[in-house]
């Protein structure tokens, strides 16, 4: 049953694999966290922790890198964040023993499995959301992204267009709930074109990238012998990345995200634009009683704060 209460993991669970950029073995342990703590990354031995919020993003070139004034702490944060947000977890610790989260099979499915193994528990606090109040838009060359008000929950509408590649043009619309995330999105893998991968390799990046953790295309076909998990696996993976990148709002979003030819950089820029405009969003709290679909908020414009099971709250989260 869906809950209007905050949710965390029942126990700790560890996932081990290799880092896609270093090629070295690395483990990530996700576990319970207190109410209102969101997602917090720690690095074993580094004695530092970084809150998974937009202000902690210090690079988005090949993956989402989180850090602070001391520099990067953890790279490739987006897939484990997608799994946590996608599965409806509000609060979790994420502990890594190296510079990046393991890439696993390139999807979020191993992290979803881990969350299933750990189990989830409801906490004694109402779930909080960031509700988008007015549209914000960002354009980078041929890329476009926006967040818009959307009362029924979180929805993503994405379009990608890789001309001169078998990927081609793909579009996907996704309304976020845990069952749909698990079934339709979590298994979609990272993808790339052979030419890009060899360029990354020669620059010293993506040393752990292989057909075990990426879908790779040449000019005419997919090179993985097992083929695709979904005919439109690439755009579904872009949805997965959006769920992970927008988890850096610090709270679940109530809004519609649209992008054309998007990526981590665009997702981060749209989120940053939203956060920068204090009139573009507000924090709302799910109210009791527990609703079957807590994020449904049918609200008349200019009406009082309480409507449809949500209440606006006066305090701001740590999301600047
Ligand atoms: Zn990804």
PDB file of N, CA and C in Angstrom, residues 53-153:
ATOM      1  N   UNK A  53      21.729  16.500  -2.674  1.00  0.00           N
ATOM      2  CA  UNK A  53      20.931  17.659  -3.104  1.00  0.00           C
ATOM      3  C   UNK A  53      21.657  18.353  -4.251  1.00  0.00           C
ATOM      4  N   UNK A  54      20.914  19.197  -4.969  1.00  0.00           N
ATOM      5  CA  UNK A  54      21.464  19.825  -6.171  1.00  0.00           C
ATOM      6  C   UNK A  54      22.740  20.599  -5.871  1.00  0.00           C
ATOM      7  N   UNK A  55      22.818  21.220  -4.695  1.00  0.00           N
ATOM      8  CA  UNK A  55      23.994  22.034  -4.366  1.00  0.00           C
ATOM      9  C   UNK A  55      25.251  21.184  -4.189  1.00  0.00           C
ATOM     10  N   UNK A  56      25.099  19.873  -4.044  1.00  0.00           N
ATOM     11  CA  UNK A  56      26.264  18.993  -3.884  1.00  0.00           C
ATOM     12  C   UNK A  56      26.804  18.480  -5.215  1.00  0.00           C
ATOM     13  N   UNK A  57      26.136  18.825  -6.317  1.00  0.00           N
ATOM     14  CA  UNK A  57      26.578  18.330  -7.628  1.00  0.00           C
ATOM     15  C   UNK A  57      27.783  19.140  -8.077  1.00  0.00           C
ATOM     16  N   UNK A  58      28.912  18.469  -8.311  1.00  0.00           N
ATOM     17  CA  UNK A  58      30.072  19.228  -8.763  1.00  0.00           C
ATOM     18  C   UNK A  58      30.504  18.856 -10.178  1.00  0.00           C
ATOM     19  N   UNK A  59      29.910  17.846 -10.775  1.00  0.00           N
ATOM     20  CA  UNK A  59      30.175  17.558 -12.194  1.00  0.00           C
ATOM     21  C   UNK A  59      29.042  16.706 -12.744  1.00  0.00           C
ATOM     22  N   UNK A  60      28.763  16.903 -14.032  1.00  0.00           N
ATOM     23  CA  UNK A  60      27.715  16.101 -14.682  1.00  0.00           C
ATOM     24  C   UNK A  60      28.185  15.615 -16.053  1.00  0.00           C
ATOM     25  N   UNK A  61      29.508  15.588 -16.284  1.00  0.00           N
ATOM     26  CA  UNK A  61      29.999  15.316 -17.639  1.00  0.00           C
ATOM     27  C   UNK A  61      29.729  13.895 -18.107  1.00  0.00           C
ATOM     28  N   UNK A  62      30.124  12.909 -17.317  1.00  0.00           N
ATOM     29  CA  UNK A  62      29.908  11.523 -17.736  1.00  0.00           C
ATOM     30  C   UNK A  62      28.949  10.811 -16.791  1.00  0.00           C
ATOM     31  N   UNK A  63      28.789  11.401 -15.609  1.00  0.00           N
ATOM     32  CA  UNK A  63      27.932  10.822 -14.578  1.00  0.00           C
ATOM     33  C   UNK A  63      27.702  11.942 -13.580  1.00  0.00           C
ATOM     34  N   UNK A  64      26.791  11.722 -12.642  1.00  0.00           N
ATOM     35  CA  UNK A  64      26.544  12.735 -11.624  1.00  0.00           C
ATOM     36  C   UNK A  64      27.546  12.539 -10.485  1.00  0.00           C
ATOM     37  N   UNK A  65      28.364  13.568 -10.245  1.00  0.00           N
ATOM     38  CA  UNK A  65      29.401  13.521  -9.219  1.00  0.00           C
ATOM     39  C   UNK A  65      29.001  14.449  -8.081  1.00  0.00           C
ATOM     40  N   UNK A  66      28.974  13.905  -6.860  1.00  0.00           N
ATOM     41  CA  UNK A  66      28.620  14.699  -5.681  1.00  0.00           C
ATOM     42  C   UNK A  66      29.859  14.955  -4.837  1.00  0.00           C
ATOM     43  N   UNK A  67      29.904  16.141  -4.246  1.00  0.00           N
ATOM     44  CA  UNK A  67      31.035  16.475  -3.401  1.00  0.00           C
ATOM     45  C   UNK A  67      30.771  17.740  -2.622  1.00  0.00           C
ATOM     46  N   UNK A  68      31.853  18.313  -2.090  1.00  0.00           N
ATOM     47  CA  UNK A  68      31.738  19.541  -1.308  1.00  0.00           C
ATOM     48  C   UNK A  68      32.989  20.383  -1.563  1.00  0.00           C
ATOM     49  N   UNK A  69      33.270  21.346  -0.681  1.00  0.00           N
ATOM     50  CA  UNK A  69      34.404  22.234  -0.924  1.00  0.00           C
ATOM     51  C   UNK A  69      35.740  21.480  -0.907  1.00  0.00           C
ATOM     52  N   UNK A  70      35.755  20.277  -0.385  1.00  0.00           N
ATOM     53  CA  UNK A  70      36.977  19.488  -0.387  1.00  0.00           C
ATOM     54  C   UNK A  70      37.166  18.719  -1.695  1.00  0.00           C
ATOM     55  N   UNK A  71      36.160  18.786  -2.576  1.00  0.00           N
ATOM     56  CA  UNK A  71      36.279  18.085  -3.858  1.00  0.00           C
ATOM     57  C   UNK A  71      35.269  16.969  -3.973  1.00  0.00           C
ATOM     58  N   UNK A  72      35.410  16.135  -5.026  1.00  0.00           N
ATOM     59  CA  UNK A  72      34.439  15.073  -5.253  1.00  0.00           C
ATOM     60  C   UNK A  72      34.462  14.018  -4.143  1.00  0.00           C
ATOM     61  N   UNK A  73      33.286  13.494  -3.820  1.00  0.00           N
ATOM     62  CA  UNK A  73      33.212  12.413  -2.835  1.00  0.00           C
ATOM     63  C   UNK A  73      32.762  11.116  -3.491  1.00  0.00           C
ATOM     64  N   UNK A  74      31.756  11.206  -4.344  1.00  0.00           N
ATOM     65  CA  UNK A  74      31.242   9.977  -4.954  1.00  0.00           C
ATOM     66  C   UNK A  74      30.691  10.281  -6.350  1.00  0.00           C
ATOM     67  N   UNK A  75      31.035   9.398  -7.280  1.00  0.00           N
ATOM     68  CA  UNK A  75      30.608   9.550  -8.666  1.00  0.00           C
ATOM     69  C   UNK A  75      29.566   8.484  -9.008  1.00  0.00           C
ATOM     70  N   UNK A  76      28.875   8.685 -10.116  1.00  0.00           N
ATOM     71  CA  UNK A  76      27.897   7.726 -10.627  1.00  0.00           C
ATOM     72  C   UNK A  76      26.818   7.471  -9.569  1.00  0.00           C
ATOM     73  N   UNK A  77      26.327   8.578  -8.991  1.00  0.00           N
ATOM     74  CA  UNK A  77      25.332   8.492  -7.920  1.00  0.00           C
ATOM     75  C   UNK A  77      23.932   8.233  -8.449  1.00  0.00           C
ATOM     76  N   UNK A  78      23.707   8.435  -9.746  1.00  0.00           N
ATOM     77  CA  UNK A  78      22.342   8.582 -10.243  1.00  0.00           C
ATOM     78  C   UNK A  78      21.514   7.292 -10.241  1.00  0.00           C
ATOM     79  N   UNK A  79      22.138   6.141 -10.438  1.00  0.00           N
ATOM     80  CA  UNK A  79      21.308   4.933 -10.554  1.00  0.00           C
ATOM     81  C   UNK A  79      20.825   4.426  -9.199  1.00  0.00           C
ATOM     82  N   UNK A  80      21.683   4.533  -8.172  1.00  0.00           N
ATOM     83  CA  UNK A  80      21.222   4.131  -6.836  1.00  0.00           C
ATOM     84  C   UNK A  80      20.192   5.142  -6.325  1.00  0.00           C
ATOM     85  N   UNK A  81      20.372   6.416  -6.666  1.00  0.00           N
ATOM     86  CA  UNK A  81      19.356   7.416  -6.281  1.00  0.00           C
ATOM     87  C   UNK A  81      18.040   7.160  -7.008  1.00  0.00           C
ATOM     88  N   UNK A  82      18.123   6.771  -8.278  1.00  0.00           N
ATOM     89  CA  UNK A  82      16.900   6.456  -9.029  1.00  0.00           C
ATOM     90  C   UNK A  82      16.153   5.302  -8.372  1.00  0.00           C
ATOM     91  N   UNK A  83      16.895   4.283  -7.945  1.00  0.00           N
ATOM     92  CA  UNK A  83      16.250   3.122  -7.314  1.00  0.00           C
ATOM     93  C   UNK A  83      15.556   3.530  -6.018  1.00  0.00           C
ATOM     94  N   UNK A  84      16.234   4.345  -5.202  1.00  0.00           N
ATOM     95  CA  UNK A  84      15.640   4.757  -3.920  1.00  0.00           C
ATOM     96  C   UNK A  84      14.392   5.608  -4.160  1.00  0.00           C
ATOM     97  N   UNK A  85      14.529   6.631  -5.018  1.00  0.00           N
ATOM     98  CA  UNK A  85      13.369   7.488  -5.277  1.00  0.00           C
ATOM     99  C   UNK A  85      12.270   6.703  -5.998  1.00  0.00           C
ATOM    100  N   UNK A  86      12.671   5.885  -6.960  1.00  0.00           N
ATOM    101  CA  UNK A  86      11.699   5.123  -7.746  1.00  0.00           C
ATOM    102  C   UNK A  86      10.895   4.160  -6.904  1.00  0.00           C
ATOM    103  N   UNK A  87      11.524   3.617  -5.856  1.00  0.00           N
ATOM    104  CA  UNK A  87      10.854   2.643  -5.005  1.00  0.00           C
ATOM    105  C   UNK A  87      10.163   3.304  -3.813  1.00  0.00           C
ATOM    106  N   UNK A  88      10.169   4.638  -3.773  1.00  0.00           N
ATOM    107  CA  UNK A  88       9.403   5.343  -2.743  1.00  0.00           C
ATOM    108  C   UNK A  88      10.106   5.446  -1.403  1.00  0.00           C
ATOM    109  N   UNK A  89      11.438   5.299  -1.406  1.00  0.00           N
ATOM    110  CA  UNK A  89      12.202   5.483  -0.161  1.00  0.00           C
ATOM    111  C   UNK A  89      12.478   6.979   0.000  1.00  0.00           C
ATOM    112  N   UNK A  90      12.264   7.502   1.212  1.00  0.00           N
ATOM    113  CA  UNK A  90      12.512   8.927   1.464  1.00  0.00           C
ATOM    114  C   UNK A  90      13.870   9.182   2.104  1.00  0.00           C
ATOM    115  N   UNK A  91      14.278   8.287   3.012  1.00  0.00           N
ATOM    116  CA  UNK A  91      15.473   8.526   3.824  1.00  0.00           C
ATOM    117  C   UNK A  91      16.376   7.298   3.774  1.00  0.00           C
ATOM    118  N   UNK A  92      17.652   7.522   3.455  1.00  0.00           N
ATOM    119  CA  UNK A  92      18.593   6.398   3.417  1.00  0.00           C
ATOM    120  C   UNK A  92      20.021   6.901   3.524  1.00  0.00           C
ATOM    121  N   UNK A  93      20.874   6.080   4.132  1.00  0.00           N
ATOM    122  CA  UNK A  93      22.310   6.321   4.065  1.00  0.00           C
ATOM    123  C   UNK A  93      22.864   5.490   2.918  1.00  0.00           C
ATOM    124  N   UNK A  94      23.849   6.047   2.240  1.00  0.00           N
ATOM    125  CA  UNK A  94      24.466   5.377   1.095  1.00  0.00           C
ATOM    126  C   UNK A  94      25.974   5.465   1.309  1.00  0.00           C
ATOM    127  N   UNK A  95      26.581   4.328   1.671  1.00  0.00           N
ATOM    128  CA  UNK A  95      27.986   4.323   2.064  1.00  0.00           C
ATOM    129  C   UNK A  95      28.793   3.614   0.989  1.00  0.00           C
ATOM    130  N   UNK A  96      29.827   4.277   0.467  1.00  0.00           N
ATOM    131  CA  UNK A  96      30.654   3.658  -0.570  1.00  0.00           C
ATOM    132  C   UNK A  96      32.073   3.468  -0.036  1.00  0.00           C
ATOM    133  N   UNK A  97      32.762   2.445  -0.530  1.00  0.00           N
ATOM    134  CA  UNK A  97      34.134   2.218  -0.081  1.00  0.00           C
ATOM    135  C   UNK A  97      35.141   2.605  -1.157  1.00  0.00           C
ATOM    136  N   UNK A  98      34.708   3.399  -2.110  1.00  0.00           N
ATOM    137  CA  UNK A  98      35.583   3.873  -3.179  1.00  0.00           C
ATOM    138  C   UNK A  98      35.012   5.139  -3.771  1.00  0.00           C
ATOM    139  N   UNK A  99      35.583   5.637  -4.855  1.00  0.00           N
ATOM    140  CA  UNK A  99      35.172   6.933  -5.401  1.00  0.00           C
ATOM    141  C   UNK A  99      33.875   6.907  -6.213  1.00  0.00           C
ATOM    142  N   UNK A 100      33.316   5.737  -6.470  1.00  0.00           N
ATOM    143  CA  UNK A 100      32.080   5.705  -7.255  1.00  0.00           C
ATOM    144  C   UNK A 100      31.188   4.545  -6.827  1.00  0.00           C
ATOM    145  N   UNK A 101      29.917   4.713  -7.112  1.00  0.00           N
ATOM    146  CA  UNK A 101      28.934   3.654  -6.869  1.00  0.00           C
ATOM    147  C   UNK A 101      29.139   2.591  -7.958  1.00  0.00           C
ATOM    148  N   UNK A 102      29.112   1.298  -7.614  1.00  0.00           N
ATOM    149  CA  UNK A 102      29.320   0.284  -8.660  1.00  0.00           C
ATOM    150  C   UNK A 102      28.271   0.386  -9.771  1.00  0.00           C
ATOM    151  N   UNK A 103      28.721   0.120 -10.987  1.00  0.00           N
ATOM    152  CA  UNK A 103      27.831   0.280 -12.145  1.00  0.00           C
ATOM    153  C   UNK A 103      26.889  -0.919 -12.291  1.00  0.00           C
ATOM    154  N   UNK A 104      27.276  -2.069 -11.732  1.00  0.00           N
ATOM    155  CA  UNK A 104      26.480  -3.308 -11.822  1.00  0.00           C
ATOM    156  C   UNK A 104      26.173  -3.622 -13.284  1.00  0.00           C
ATOM    157  N   UNK A 105      24.916  -3.828 -13.651  1.00  0.00           N
ATOM    158  CA  UNK A 105      24.620  -4.144 -15.052  1.00  0.00           C
ATOM    159  C   UNK A 105      24.275  -2.898 -15.866  1.00  0.00           C
ATOM    160  N   UNK A 106      24.514  -1.704 -15.281  1.00  0.00           N
ATOM    161  CA  UNK A 106      24.228  -0.462 -16.000  1.00  0.00           C
ATOM    162  C   UNK A 106      22.815   0.042 -15.793  1.00  0.00           C
ATOM    163  N   UNK A 107      22.015  -0.706 -15.006  1.00  0.00           N
ATOM    164  CA  UNK A 107      20.639  -0.304 -14.749  1.00  0.00           C
ATOM    165  C   UNK A 107      20.464  -0.057 -13.250  1.00  0.00           C
ATOM    166  N   UNK A 108      19.220   0.171 -12.825  1.00  0.00           N
ATOM    167  CA  UNK A 108      18.924   0.341 -11.403  1.00  0.00           C
ATOM    168  C   UNK A 108      18.404  -0.954 -10.778  1.00  0.00           C
ATOM    169  N   UNK A 109      18.241  -2.003 -11.587  1.00  0.00           N
ATOM    170  CA  UNK A 109      17.622  -3.240 -11.083  1.00  0.00           C
ATOM    171  C   UNK A 109      18.377  -3.867  -9.910  1.00  0.00           C
ATOM    172  N   UNK A 110      19.731  -3.909  -9.931  1.00  0.00           N
ATOM    173  CA  UNK A 110      20.423  -4.503  -8.766  1.00  0.00           C
ATOM    174  C   UNK A 110      20.164  -3.723  -7.477  1.00  0.00           C
ATOM    175  N   UNK A 111      19.955  -2.409  -7.581  1.00  0.00           N
ATOM    176  CA  UNK A 111      19.664  -1.608  -6.385  1.00  0.00           C
ATOM    177  C   UNK A 111      18.208  -1.800  -5.945  1.00  0.00           C
ATOM    178  N   UNK A 112      17.323  -1.982  -6.899  1.00  0.00           N
ATOM    179  CA  UNK A 112      15.927  -2.301  -6.558  1.00  0.00           C
ATOM    180  C   UNK A 112      15.873  -3.653  -5.835  1.00  0.00           C
ATOM    181  N   UNK A 113      16.632  -4.622  -6.347  1.00  0.00           N
ATOM    182  CA  UNK A 113      16.695  -5.933  -5.673  1.00  0.00           C
ATOM    183  C   UNK A 113      17.209  -5.772  -4.248  1.00  0.00           C
ATOM    184  N   UNK A 114      18.233  -4.924  -4.084  1.00  0.00           N
ATOM    185  CA  UNK A 114      18.812  -4.709  -2.754  1.00  0.00           C
ATOM    186  C   UNK A 114      17.776  -4.089  -1.816  1.00  0.00           C
ATOM    187  N   UNK A 115      17.019  -3.116  -2.319  1.00  0.00           N
ATOM    188  CA  UNK A 115      15.973  -2.476  -1.500  1.00  0.00           C
ATOM    189  C   UNK A 115      14.919  -3.528  -1.116  1.00  0.00           C
ATOM    190  N   UNK A 116      14.593  -4.402  -2.057  1.00  0.00           N
ATOM    191  CA  UNK A 116      13.645  -5.489  -1.751  1.00  0.00           C
ATOM    192  C   UNK A 116      14.185  -6.406  -0.660  1.00  0.00           C
ATOM    193  N   UNK A 117      15.481  -6.710  -0.740  1.00  0.00           N
ATOM    194  CA  UNK A 117      16.093  -7.593   0.272  1.00  0.00           C
ATOM    195  C   UNK A 117      16.096  -6.931   1.642  1.00  0.00           C
ATOM    196  N   UNK A 118      16.407  -5.631   1.673  1.00  0.00           N
ATOM    197  CA  UNK A 118      16.450  -4.904   2.954  1.00  0.00           C
ATOM    198  C   UNK A 118      15.054  -4.732   3.530  1.00  0.00           C
ATOM    199  N   UNK A 119      14.061  -4.548   2.674  1.00  0.00           N
ATOM    200  CA  UNK A 119      12.705  -4.229   3.106  1.00  0.00           C
ATOM    201  C   UNK A 119      12.603  -2.760   3.462  1.00  0.00           C
ATOM    202  N   UNK A 120      11.377  -2.252   3.501  1.00  0.00           N
ATOM    203  CA  UNK A 120      11.169  -0.844   3.848  1.00  0.00           C
ATOM    204  C   UNK A 120      10.225  -0.751   5.044  1.00  0.00           C
ATOM    205  N   UNK A 121      10.357   0.348   5.792  1.00  0.00           N
ATOM    206  CA  UNK A 121       9.471   0.602   6.932  1.00  0.00           C
ATOM    207  C   UNK A 121       8.977   2.037   6.875  1.00  0.00           C
ATOM    208  N   UNK A 122       7.746   2.217   7.331  1.00  0.00           N
ATOM    209  CA  UNK A 122       7.199   3.569   7.441  1.00  0.00           C
ATOM    210  C   UNK A 122       7.697   4.216   8.725  1.00  0.00           C
ATOM    211  N   UNK A 123       7.911   5.516   8.662  1.00  0.00           N
ATOM    212  CA  UNK A 123       8.409   6.259   9.812  1.00  0.00           C
ATOM    213  C   UNK A 123       7.319   7.173  10.363  1.00  0.00           C
ATOM    214  N   UNK A 124       7.561   7.695  11.566  1.00  0.00           N
ATOM    215  CA  UNK A 124       6.534   8.498  12.225  1.00  0.00           C
ATOM    216  C   UNK A 124       6.624   9.962  11.832  1.00  0.00           C
ATOM    217  N   UNK A 125       6.537  10.193  10.544  1.00  0.00           N
ATOM    218  CA  UNK A 125       6.505  11.574  10.053  1.00  0.00           C
ATOM    219  C   UNK A 125       5.833  11.548   8.696  1.00  0.00           C
ATOM    220  N   UNK A 126       5.100  12.614   8.411  1.00  0.00           N
ATOM    221  CA  UNK A 126       4.414  12.697   7.123  1.00  0.00           C
ATOM    222  C   UNK A 126       5.430  12.870   5.997  1.00  0.00           C
ATOM    223  N   UNK A 127       5.140  12.274   4.867  1.00  0.00           N
ATOM    224  CA  UNK A 127       5.993  12.433   3.686  1.00  0.00           C
ATOM    225  C   UNK A 127       5.910  13.886   3.202  1.00  0.00           C
ATOM    226  N   UNK A 128       7.024  14.427   2.797  1.00  0.00           N
ATOM    227  CA  UNK A 128       7.061  15.785   2.261  1.00  0.00           C
ATOM    228  C   UNK A 128       7.455  15.753   0.788  1.00  0.00           C
ATOM    229  N   UNK A 129       6.966  16.721   0.054  1.00  0.00           N
ATOM    230  CA  UNK A 129       7.203  16.798  -1.389  1.00  0.00           C
ATOM    231  C   UNK A 129       7.594  18.225  -1.759  1.00  0.00           C
ATOM    232  N   UNK A 130       8.228  18.362  -2.894  1.00  0.00           N
ATOM    233  CA  UNK A 130       8.381  19.684  -3.510  1.00  0.00           C
ATOM    234  C   UNK A 130       7.385  19.761  -4.652  1.00  0.00           C
ATOM    235  N   UNK A 131       6.456  20.687  -4.536  1.00  0.00           N
ATOM    236  CA  UNK A 131       5.442  20.873  -5.571  1.00  0.00           C
ATOM    237  C   UNK A 131       5.883  21.999  -6.505  1.00  0.00           C
ATOM    238  N   UNK A 132       5.899  21.679  -7.793  1.00  0.00           N
ATOM    239  CA  UNK A 132       6.245  22.695  -8.792  1.00  0.00           C
ATOM    240  C   UNK A 132       5.042  23.615  -8.975  1.00  0.00           C
ATOM    241  N   UNK A 133       5.255  24.931  -8.836  1.00  0.00           N
ATOM    242  CA  UNK A 133       4.151  25.895  -8.895  1.00  0.00           C
ATOM    243  C   UNK A 133       4.077  26.643 -10.211  1.00  0.00           C
ATOM    244  N   UNK A 134       5.198  26.755 -10.900  1.00  0.00           N
ATOM    245  CA  UNK A 134       5.173  27.412 -12.206  1.00  0.00           C
ATOM    246  C   UNK A 134       6.288  26.846 -13.079  1.00  0.00           C
ATOM    247  N   UNK A 135       6.152  26.945 -14.396  1.00  0.00           N
ATOM    248  CA  UNK A 135       7.129  26.300 -15.274  1.00  0.00           C
ATOM    249  C   UNK A 135       8.508  26.959 -15.209  1.00  0.00           C
ATOM    250  N   UNK A 136       9.545  26.123 -15.250  1.00  0.00           N
ATOM    251  CA  UNK A 136      10.899  26.624 -15.486  1.00  0.00           C
ATOM    252  C   UNK A 136      11.458  25.853 -16.676  1.00  0.00           C
ATOM    253  N   UNK A 137      12.190  26.563 -17.515  1.00  0.00           N
ATOM    254  CA  UNK A 137      12.675  25.966 -18.761  1.00  0.00           C
ATOM    255  C   UNK A 137      14.148  26.266 -18.974  1.00  0.00           C
ATOM    256  N   UNK A 138      14.845  25.299 -19.584  1.00  0.00           N
ATOM    257  CA  UNK A 138      16.267  25.469 -19.894  1.00  0.00           C
ATOM    258  C   UNK A 138      16.498  24.950 -21.312  1.00  0.00           C
ATOM    259  N   UNK A 139      17.278  25.696 -22.081  1.00  0.00           N
ATOM    260  CA  UNK A 139      17.672  25.240 -23.414  1.00  0.00           C
ATOM    261  C   UNK A 139      19.180  25.233 -23.519  1.00  0.00           C
ATOM    262  N   UNK A 140      19.734  24.116 -24.013  1.00  0.00           N
ATOM    263  CA  UNK A 140      21.165  24.025 -24.323  1.00  0.00           C
ATOM    264  C   UNK A 140      21.259  23.600 -25.776  1.00  0.00           C
ATOM    265  N   UNK A 141      21.536  24.499 -26.677  1.00  0.00           N
ATOM    266  CA  UNK A 141      21.639  24.088 -28.085  1.00  0.00           C
ATOM    267  C   UNK A 141      20.372  23.388 -28.535  1.00  0.00           C
ATOM    268  N   UNK A 142      20.503  22.113 -28.916  1.00  0.00           N
ATOM    269  CA  UNK A 142      19.321  21.371 -29.397  1.00  0.00           C
ATOM    270  C   UNK A 142      18.596  20.654 -28.257  1.00  0.00           C
ATOM    271  N   UNK A 143      19.072  20.817 -27.035  1.00  0.00           N
ATOM    272  CA  UNK A 143      18.427  20.173 -25.891  1.00  0.00           C
ATOM    273  C   UNK A 143      17.482  21.143 -25.203  1.00  0.00           C
ATOM    274  N   UNK A 144      16.390  20.585 -24.704  1.00  0.00           N
ATOM    275  CA  UNK A 144      15.394  21.397 -24.026  1.00  0.00           C
ATOM    276  C   UNK A 144      14.867  20.614 -22.828  1.00  0.00           C
ATOM    277  N   UNK A 145      14.707  21.302 -21.706  1.00  0.00           N
ATOM    278  CA  UNK A 145      14.124  20.638 -20.540  1.00  0.00           C
ATOM    279  C   UNK A 145      13.252  21.597 -19.759  1.00  0.00           C
ATOM    280  N   UNK A 146      12.227  21.081 -19.127  1.00  0.00           N
ATOM    281  CA  UNK A 146      11.382  21.932 -18.295  1.00  0.00           C
ATOM    282  C   UNK A 146      10.713  21.129 -17.188  1.00  0.00           C
ATOM    283  N   UNK A 147      10.385  21.832 -16.121  1.00  0.00           N
ATOM    284  CA  UNK A 147       9.511  21.318 -15.062  1.00  0.00           C
ATOM    285  C   UNK A 147       8.256  22.171 -15.056  1.00  0.00           C
ATOM    286  N   UNK A 148       7.108  21.530 -14.957  1.00  0.00           N
ATOM    287  CA  UNK A 148       5.827  22.231 -14.979  1.00  0.00           C
ATOM    288  C   UNK A 148       4.956  21.709 -13.833  1.00  0.00           C
ATOM    289  N   UNK A 149       3.981  22.501 -13.398  1.00  0.00           N
ATOM    290  CA  UNK A 149       3.016  21.992 -12.412  1.00  0.00           C
ATOM    291  C   UNK A 149       2.271  20.779 -12.963  1.00  0.00           C
ATOM    292  N   UNK A 150       2.018  19.821 -12.110  1.00  0.00           N
ATOM    293  CA  UNK A 150       1.294  18.599 -12.497  1.00  0.00           C
ATOM    294  C   UNK A 150       0.778  17.973 -11.212  1.00  0.00           C
ATOM    295  N   UNK A 151      -0.504  18.160 -10.929  1.00  0.00           N
ATOM    296  CA  UNK A 151      -1.024  17.859  -9.596  1.00  0.00           C
ATOM    297  C   UNK A 151      -1.038  16.372  -9.257  1.00  0.00           C
ATOM    298  N   UNK A 152      -1.033  15.496 -10.276  1.00  0.00           N
ATOM    299  CA  UNK A 152      -1.292  14.083 -10.012  1.00  0.00           C
ATOM    300  C   UNK A 152      -0.077  13.295  -9.533  1.00  0.00           C
ATOM    301  N   UNK A 153       1.076  13.933  -9.362  1.00  0.00           N
ATOM    302  CA  UNK A 153       2.240  13.195  -8.896  1.00  0.00           C
ATOM    303  C   UNK A 153       3.466  13.624  -9.669  1.00  0.00           C
TER     304      UNK A 153
END
